[in-house]
Structures are given as structure tokens and as C-alpha cells.
Amino acid sequence: MIVVLSGGVGAARFIEGLAAVVAPERIAAVVNTGDDMVLHGLYISPDLDIVTCTLADVIDRNQGWGIAGDTDACMQWLARLGAPTWFKLGDRDLALHIYRTARLQAGATLSQVADEIRQALGVAVSIIPMSDDPAPTHVLTDQGELHFEEYFVRDRCQPVVHGVRLHAAGPVRPAPALLPLLMSAEVIIIAPSNPVVSVGPILAIPEVRTALTTTNAPVVAVSPIVGGAAIKGPAVPLMKAVGLTPTALGVAETYADLIDGIVIDTVDAELAPAIQSRGIATLVTDTIMRGMPEKMALARATLELASFIAPSTARSLV
């Protein structure tokens, strides 16, 4: 199994390319749940839905989130009633949240519900939340402590960030399927997602870090930082806030104790020697996923790097 530690949009696009290169049944996406929240009485899982809907080919491609062609009649009525509408939820999108909430209230786990939704939408890639426990990510700002989605969506990343608090609800356990999956994986890929608030919550589970340091699988990251800027989202201010350097080298250093290799963009080629000097195999290629050809090329390059690190797995990867 090829395991991908995933955030939202960047990870979803990467997995799309990967699923076009290898059989999707061989891929498992372990998805961040730090963005999860309850709003309007509904349990919302932004990254799980982005990954699932992207792979189901129902995502709104212009936004990178939400369902294509969705309507907003419910949101209009919520606004009329005076309810908060800063987190846009389309009518079809709401169906996912209603279903998830009802199943959780009936006693199902988040892992069970994620699997039910991906099967209903015809997604062959396995989709596994990092934990079935509440694990909210909070951002410490000059305007107080905010849930990540409040900082990101409601406040449009305007507050000055002083720090990040992962698993704000307390310690969390890995999802039941997660540790066996990591220990038996052929390859583990850290997707091009925000290192702090997308991948960070997954890696903050102690058992996950232990598994990544003891698994026999090669662990390869794809840098989400190109030329000192994030492809999407607030990775740069968040990395700075927690003392990380927002460069491809900074990403490599963030994961240095966990990864065997990293894929960086051609724009950052001059950083390759410094990364390699830290004992991390480095592949330089175009990492901008403009369309499916680029997504597939990046997936192939990542698997090639994994094969270079662990030649015995090369024949089975592609």
C-alpha cells in the first residue's frame, strides 16, 4: 500500500495524479482532521471532504473545495435568520455534513463514516482520518486563540499569528487502521500540504512519529513551498510563527527526523545541496500541478525517488 499523509487541496490534487499512475486501490490517504469543527449543529470535516470529493470528481475545481454546481439556498436562509454564514456550505455539501453528523450521533466512528462516504461517492482510494478523536487546531493570534477555520476562512488570515496549538481538545489516539497501515506500507508520502496545520496534526500523534521512524517503508515528502511561497494557503506565516523557515530547505528540516527523501521544485534547485547534506535524498522537478499531466508527472517523480531510496520496492511501485 502507498500511504499518503494528507491535508486538503494540495494533497487531493497530488493523490489524483498518483491514482492515475498506480491502481487507486493501492493508495491510502491519511487525512488531517485538525480543521474539523461543529457549525450549525453539524460536524464538518473540511480536509476529508476535499480529498473525497476531488477523487470522486465532484469537487468545485475553481475553488478547490465544495461541490461543483452546488447551490446556496440554505445559506441564504441562514443569513436571513441571522445565523453566521462566514463558512460557506453549499446545499449538496450540507448533505455530507448532515449524514456525517447523524452517523456519529448514532455511534459510528469518524473512520467508519469517512469510509461510507467514499464508497457512496465511488472513490477507490482508501480514506482514513488521522484520528477518531476530536483534535482541533487552534491558532494563537493578536486577536486571541482561534479555531484554524476561524483564522483561515472567517478572518482571511489577517490576525497576526504568534503560535499554533495542535490537538487543542487534548491528546488523541491514532485511527485504528493507521498504525498497521504505516508499518506495512510499501511507501509513505507526505503530500504537498501545509507542514504546520495540515501535516503537523498527523505528526503530532506520538504513535505516528514512532511508526514513521521504525517502518521499513521509504518516507518521502513533497515540498509545498516553492520559491519561498506557498502554492495555496497560509503556510508561510504559520511556519514563521512556529520558528520554521518557509523554504523548501525549511520543509526538509521540519521533517528531517522522519523522511528519507524530498521532492522540491526546479525554482529551488540551489537548495538541493544543503538538503542532501542533511542526509535527505533530493529530487528536483516541476512540482506545480497545473493539470492532470503535471499531477501524474509529480506522482511518478515521487515514486521514482522512493524507488531510488529503496531499490527493492522499485518493481512494485508502478
Short mmCIF file of C-alpha atoms in Angstrom, two decimals:
data_model
loop_
_atom_site.label_atom_id
_atom_site.label_comp_id
_atom_site.label_asym_id
_atom_site.label_seq_id
_atom_site.Cartn_x
_atom_site.Cartn_y
_atom_site.Cartn_z
CA MET A 1 0.00 0.00 0.00
CA ILE A 2 1.15 3.53 -0.80
CA VAL A 3 0.23 5.74 2.16
CA VAL A 4 -0.14 9.50 1.71
CA LEU A 5 -0.25 11.81 4.73
CA SER A 6 -2.68 14.43 3.52
CA GLY A 7 -4.11 17.85 4.09
CA GLY A 8 -6.70 19.33 1.76
CA VAL A 9 -6.36 20.83 -1.72
CA GLY A 10 -2.67 20.17 -2.44
CA ALA A 11 -2.85 16.61 -1.17
CA ALA A 12 -6.07 15.92 -3.07
CA ARG A 13 -4.53 17.06 -6.35
CA PHE A 14 -1.40 15.02 -5.71
CA ILE A 15 -3.43 11.89 -4.95
CA GLU A 16 -5.41 12.42 -8.16
CA GLY A 17 -2.18 12.14 -10.11
CA LEU A 18 -0.99 9.20 -8.05
CA ALA A 19 -4.27 7.33 -8.66
CA ALA A 20 -3.75 7.80 -12.39
CA VAL A 21 -0.27 6.26 -12.16
CA VAL A 22 -0.96 3.28 -9.90
CA ALA A 23 -4.15 1.38 -9.12
CA PRO A 24 -6.18 3.57 -6.73
CA GLU A 25 -6.94 0.52 -4.59
CA ARG A 26 -3.24 0.52 -3.66
CA ILE A 27 -3.43 4.03 -2.18
CA ALA A 28 -4.48 5.05 1.31
CA ALA A 29 -4.91 8.73 2.20
CA VAL A 30 -4.43 9.50 5.90
CA VAL A 31 -6.19 12.83 6.27
CA ASN A 32 -5.79 15.68 8.73
CA THR A 33 -8.80 16.27 10.98
CA GLY A 34 -7.42 19.31 12.82
CA ASP A 35 -9.70 21.54 10.70
CA ASP A 36 -12.83 19.65 11.79
CA MET A 37 -15.45 21.70 13.61
CA VAL A 38 -19.11 21.81 14.59
CA LEU A 39 -21.14 24.59 12.98
CA HIS A 40 -24.95 24.90 12.77
CA GLY A 41 -25.03 21.72 14.85
CA LEU A 42 -23.25 19.81 12.06
CA TYR A 43 -19.90 18.02 12.19
CA ILE A 44 -17.77 19.38 9.33
CA SER A 45 -14.57 17.72 8.09
CA PRO A 46 -13.05 20.09 5.51
CA ASP A 47 -9.97 18.07 4.51
CA LEU A 48 -11.75 14.72 4.45
CA ASP A 49 -14.39 16.21 2.16
CA ILE A 50 -11.88 17.94 -0.11
CA VAL A 51 -9.91 14.73 -0.63
CA THR A 52 -13.02 12.58 -1.08
CA CYS A 53 -14.85 14.96 -3.42
CA THR A 54 -11.73 15.60 -5.51
CA LEU A 55 -11.17 11.88 -6.03
CA ALA A 56 -14.89 11.44 -6.77
CA ASP A 57 -14.53 14.19 -9.42
CA VAL A 58 -17.36 16.23 -7.94
CA ILE A 59 -15.18 18.99 -6.45
CA ASP A 60 -15.58 22.62 -7.48
CA ARG A 61 -12.30 22.90 -9.38
CA ASN A 62 -12.26 26.68 -9.34
CA GLN A 63 -12.38 26.82 -5.56
CA GLY A 64 -10.65 23.56 -4.72
CA TRP A 65 -13.40 22.85 -2.19
CA GLY A 66 -17.16 22.41 -2.22
CA ILE A 67 -19.19 20.54 -4.82
CA ALA A 68 -19.32 21.60 -8.45
CA GLY A 69 -22.60 23.23 -9.48
CA ASP A 70 -23.81 23.49 -5.89
CA THR A 71 -26.47 25.98 -4.82
CA ASP A 72 -26.67 28.08 -1.66
CA ALA A 73 -30.39 28.32 -0.83
CA CYS A 74 -29.81 27.04 2.71
CA MET A 75 -27.07 29.60 3.37
CA GLN A 76 -29.32 32.39 2.13
CA TRP A 77 -31.98 31.35 4.62
CA LEU A 78 -29.44 31.02 7.42
CA ALA A 79 -28.34 34.58 6.68
CA ARG A 80 -31.96 35.72 6.74
CA LEU A 81 -32.35 34.12 10.15
CA GLY A 82 -29.23 35.83 11.43
CA ALA A 83 -27.02 32.74 11.68
CA PRO A 84 -23.29 33.01 10.92
CA THR A 85 -22.55 32.40 7.25
CA TRP A 86 -18.79 33.01 7.10
CA PHE A 87 -18.17 29.34 6.38
CA LYS A 88 -19.86 28.77 3.04
CA LEU A 89 -21.75 25.49 2.79
CA GLY A 90 -23.48 24.54 -0.43
CA ASP A 91 -26.76 22.65 -0.38
CA ARG A 92 -25.21 19.40 -1.66
CA ASP A 93 -22.22 19.91 0.60
CA LEU A 94 -24.61 20.11 3.55
CA ALA A 95 -25.82 16.60 2.76
CA LEU A 96 -22.35 15.26 3.61
CA HIS A 97 -22.36 17.08 6.94
CA ILE A 98 -25.91 16.02 7.80
CA TYR A 99 -25.09 12.39 7.02
CA ARG A 100 -21.81 12.50 8.96
CA THR A 101 -23.42 14.12 11.99
CA ALA A 102 -26.30 11.65 12.10
CA ARG A 103 -23.97 8.66 11.82
CA LEU A 104 -21.65 9.98 14.54
CA GLN A 105 -24.61 10.61 16.81
CA ALA A 106 -25.74 7.04 16.13
CA GLY A 107 -22.41 5.74 17.43
CA ALA A 108 -20.34 5.33 14.28
CA THR A 109 -16.70 6.42 14.34
CA LEU A 110 -15.29 9.09 12.05
CA SER A 111 -13.27 6.35 10.30
CA GLN A 112 -16.44 4.37 9.59
CA VAL A 113 -18.27 7.44 8.27
CA ALA A 114 -15.34 8.51 6.07
CA ASP A 115 -15.30 5.05 4.53
CA GLU A 116 -19.07 5.05 3.98
CA ILE A 117 -18.94 8.42 2.22
CA ARG A 118 -16.02 7.49 -0.04
CA GLN A 119 -17.75 4.25 -1.04
CA ALA A 120 -21.03 6.07 -1.72
CA LEU A 121 -19.15 8.51 -3.98
CA GLY A 122 -17.33 5.72 -5.81
CA VAL A 123 -13.81 6.51 -4.56
CA ALA A 124 -11.43 3.53 -4.75
CA VAL A 125 -8.63 5.15 -2.73
CA SER A 126 -8.90 4.32 0.98
CA ILE A 127 -9.58 7.44 3.05
CA ILE A 128 -8.68 7.34 6.73
CA PRO A 129 -8.95 10.20 9.23
CA MET A 130 -5.82 10.62 11.33
CA SER A 131 -7.91 10.04 14.47
CA ASP A 132 -11.47 9.31 15.54
CA ASP A 133 -10.99 11.65 18.50
CA PRO A 134 -11.61 15.43 18.40
CA ALA A 135 -8.30 17.07 17.51
CA PRO A 136 -8.93 20.75 16.68
CA THR A 137 -6.10 23.01 15.59
CA HIS A 138 -6.10 26.44 17.20
CA VAL A 139 -4.11 29.46 16.05
CA LEU A 140 -2.74 31.88 18.68
CA THR A 141 -3.13 35.41 17.34
CA ASP A 142 -3.15 39.04 18.37
CA GLN A 143 -6.95 38.69 18.42
CA GLY A 144 -6.94 35.71 20.74
CA GLU A 145 -6.98 31.95 20.27
CA LEU A 146 -8.96 30.99 17.16
CA HIS A 147 -10.01 27.72 15.61
CA PHE A 148 -7.98 27.33 12.43
CA GLU A 149 -11.04 27.76 10.19
CA GLU A 150 -11.96 30.97 12.02
CA TYR A 151 -8.46 32.31 11.32
CA PHE A 152 -8.31 30.99 7.76
CA VAL A 153 -11.84 31.48 6.41
CA ARG A 154 -13.66 33.95 8.66
CA ASP A 155 -10.73 36.28 9.31
CA ARG A 156 -8.94 35.64 5.99
CA CYS A 157 -5.56 35.09 7.71
CA GLN A 158 -5.46 38.75 8.78
CA PRO A 159 -4.68 38.32 12.51
CA VAL A 160 -1.00 38.28 13.40
CA VAL A 161 -0.01 34.73 14.35
CA HIS A 162 2.07 34.05 17.45
CA GLY A 163 1.79 30.28 17.60
CA VAL A 164 -0.27 27.18 16.90
CA ARG A 165 -1.88 24.76 19.34
CA LEU A 166 -2.39 21.30 17.86
CA HIS A 167 -4.92 18.87 19.33
CA ALA A 168 -6.48 21.67 21.38
CA ALA A 169 -9.05 19.25 22.79
CA GLY A 170 -6.28 17.17 24.38
CA PRO A 171 -4.30 14.03 23.50
CA VAL A 172 -5.67 11.98 20.61
CA ARG A 173 -5.29 8.38 19.54
CA PRO A 174 -4.42 7.34 16.01
CA ALA A 175 -7.32 5.93 13.98
CA PRO A 176 -7.44 2.13 14.43
CA ALA A 177 -6.25 1.39 10.89
CA LEU A 178 -3.43 3.95 10.90
CA LEU A 179 -0.50 2.30 12.68
CA PRO A 180 -0.81 -1.11 10.96
CA LEU A 181 -1.03 0.74 7.67
CA LEU A 182 2.17 2.70 8.31
CA MET A 183 4.08 -0.38 9.45
CA SER A 184 3.08 -2.45 6.40
CA ALA A 185 3.31 0.31 3.77
CA GLU A 186 5.41 -0.01 0.62
CA VAL A 187 5.97 3.74 0.53
CA ILE A 188 4.87 6.64 2.74
CA ILE A 189 4.48 10.02 1.09
CA ILE A 190 4.00 13.33 2.88
CA ALA A 191 1.83 15.26 0.43
CA PRO A 192 2.49 18.89 -0.56
CA SER A 193 0.36 20.18 2.29
CA ASN A 194 0.90 22.83 4.96
CA PRO A 195 3.61 21.42 7.28
CA VAL A 196 2.16 23.17 10.32
CA VAL A 197 -1.63 22.77 10.24
CA SER A 198 -2.22 20.01 7.68
CA VAL A 199 0.61 17.52 8.18
CA GLY A 200 1.56 18.82 11.62
CA PRO A 201 -1.55 17.46 13.39
CA ILE A 202 -0.91 13.99 11.96
CA LEU A 203 2.72 14.01 13.02
CA ALA A 204 1.81 15.35 16.46
CA ILE A 205 0.28 11.99 17.32
CA PRO A 206 3.22 10.34 19.16
CA GLU A 207 2.47 6.84 17.87
CA VAL A 208 2.55 8.11 14.29
CA ARG A 209 6.01 9.63 14.70
CA THR A 210 7.25 6.39 16.23
CA ALA A 211 5.79 4.39 13.35
CA LEU A 212 7.44 6.65 10.77
CA THR A 213 10.84 6.19 12.39
CA THR A 214 10.51 2.41 12.65
CA THR A 215 8.71 1.41 9.44
CA ASN A 216 10.71 -0.28 6.71
CA ALA A 217 8.99 1.82 4.05
CA PRO A 218 10.82 4.75 2.47
CA VAL A 219 9.31 8.05 3.61
CA VAL A 220 9.28 10.81 1.00
CA ALA A 221 7.92 14.35 1.25
CA VAL A 222 6.84 16.75 -1.49
CA SER A 223 7.55 20.37 -0.62
CA PRO A 224 4.52 22.68 -0.66
CA ILE A 225 6.83 25.71 -0.62
CA VAL A 226 8.16 26.93 -3.97
CA GLY A 227 10.48 29.90 -4.15
CA GLY A 228 9.71 30.83 -0.55
CA ALA A 229 5.96 30.98 -1.16
CA ALA A 230 3.09 28.57 -0.54
CA ILE A 231 1.22 27.29 -3.57
CA LYS A 232 -2.01 27.71 -1.60
CA GLY A 233 -2.93 28.72 1.93
CA PRO A 234 -1.17 30.41 4.86
CA ALA A 235 1.83 28.11 5.22
CA VAL A 236 4.39 30.94 5.24
CA PRO A 237 3.08 32.98 8.22
CA LEU A 238 2.27 29.81 10.15
CA MET A 239 5.73 28.35 9.56
CA LYS A 240 7.32 31.61 10.69
CA ALA A 241 5.10 31.70 13.78
CA VAL A 242 6.38 28.32 14.98
CA GLY A 243 10.02 29.03 14.15
CA LEU A 244 10.28 27.23 10.82
CA THR A 245 11.92 28.69 7.73
CA PRO A 246 9.38 28.96 4.87
CA THR A 247 11.56 27.46 2.15
CA ALA A 248 11.95 24.01 0.65
CA LEU A 249 15.00 23.63 2.90
CA GLY A 250 12.84 24.61 5.88
CA VAL A 251 10.31 21.95 4.94
CA ALA A 252 13.08 19.35 4.71
CA GLU A 253 14.40 20.40 8.13
CA THR A 254 10.88 20.20 9.57
CA TYR A 255 10.62 16.56 8.53
CA ALA A 256 14.34 15.73 8.84
CA ASP A 257 13.99 13.07 11.53
CA LEU A 258 11.21 11.30 9.61
CA ILE A 259 11.95 11.40 5.88
CA ASP A 260 14.42 9.66 3.64
CA GLY A 261 13.84 11.94 0.66
CA ILE A 262 12.10 15.05 -0.59
CA VAL A 263 10.87 16.37 -3.92
CA ILE A 264 11.45 20.09 -4.46
CA ASP A 265 10.68 22.45 -7.34
CA THR A 266 13.17 23.46 -10.00
CA VAL A 267 12.92 27.04 -8.69
CA ASP A 268 14.58 25.79 -5.50
CA ALA A 269 17.31 23.74 -7.16
CA GLU A 270 20.04 25.72 -5.42
CA LEU A 271 18.75 24.39 -2.07
CA ALA A 272 19.29 20.75 -3.06
CA PRO A 273 22.93 20.50 -1.86
CA ALA A 274 22.03 21.87 1.58
CA ILE A 275 19.15 19.40 1.87
CA GLN A 276 21.33 16.50 0.71
CA SER A 277 23.99 17.47 3.26
CA ARG A 278 21.43 16.60 5.92
CA GLY A 279 21.24 13.05 4.62
CA ILE A 280 17.98 13.55 2.73
CA ALA A 281 17.83 12.32 -0.87
CA THR A 282 16.56 15.16 -3.04
CA LEU A 283 14.79 15.16 -6.40
CA VAL A 284 14.40 18.45 -8.28
CA THR A 285 11.46 18.67 -10.69
CA ASP A 286 8.43 20.78 -11.60
CA THR A 287 6.04 20.50 -8.65
CA ILE A 288 3.31 22.90 -9.82
CA MET A 289 0.19 20.83 -10.52
CA ARG A 290 -1.47 22.82 -13.31
CA GLY A 291 -3.44 19.88 -14.72
CA MET A 292 -3.55 16.11 -14.79
CA PRO A 293 -0.32 15.67 -16.81
CA GLU A 294 1.61 17.64 -14.19
CA LYS A 295 -0.11 15.79 -11.33
CA MET A 296 0.86 12.46 -12.86
CA ALA A 297 4.42 13.59 -13.54
CA LEU A 298 4.86 14.71 -9.94
CA ALA A 299 3.45 11.40 -8.68
CA ARG A 300 5.85 9.44 -10.90
CA ALA A 301 8.79 11.55 -9.77
CA THR A 302 7.91 10.95 -6.13
CA LEU A 303 7.68 7.20 -6.67
CA GLU A 304 10.98 7.26 -8.57
CA LEU A 305 12.64 8.92 -5.59
CA ALA A 306 11.16 6.29 -3.27
CA SER A 307 12.48 3.58 -5.59
CA PHE A 308 15.94 5.15 -5.54
CA ILE A 309 15.90 5.15 -1.74
CA ALA A 310 14.60 1.58 -1.51
CA PRO A 311 15.52 -0.23 -4.77
CA SER A 312 13.85 -3.44 -3.62
CA THR A 313 10.45 -1.71 -3.87
CA ALA A 314 11.02 -0.27 -7.34
CA ARG A 315 9.37 -3.05 -9.32
CA SER A 316 6.19 -2.99 -7.25
CA LEU A 317 5.62 0.77 -7.25
CA VAL A 318 4.48 1.47 -10.80
#
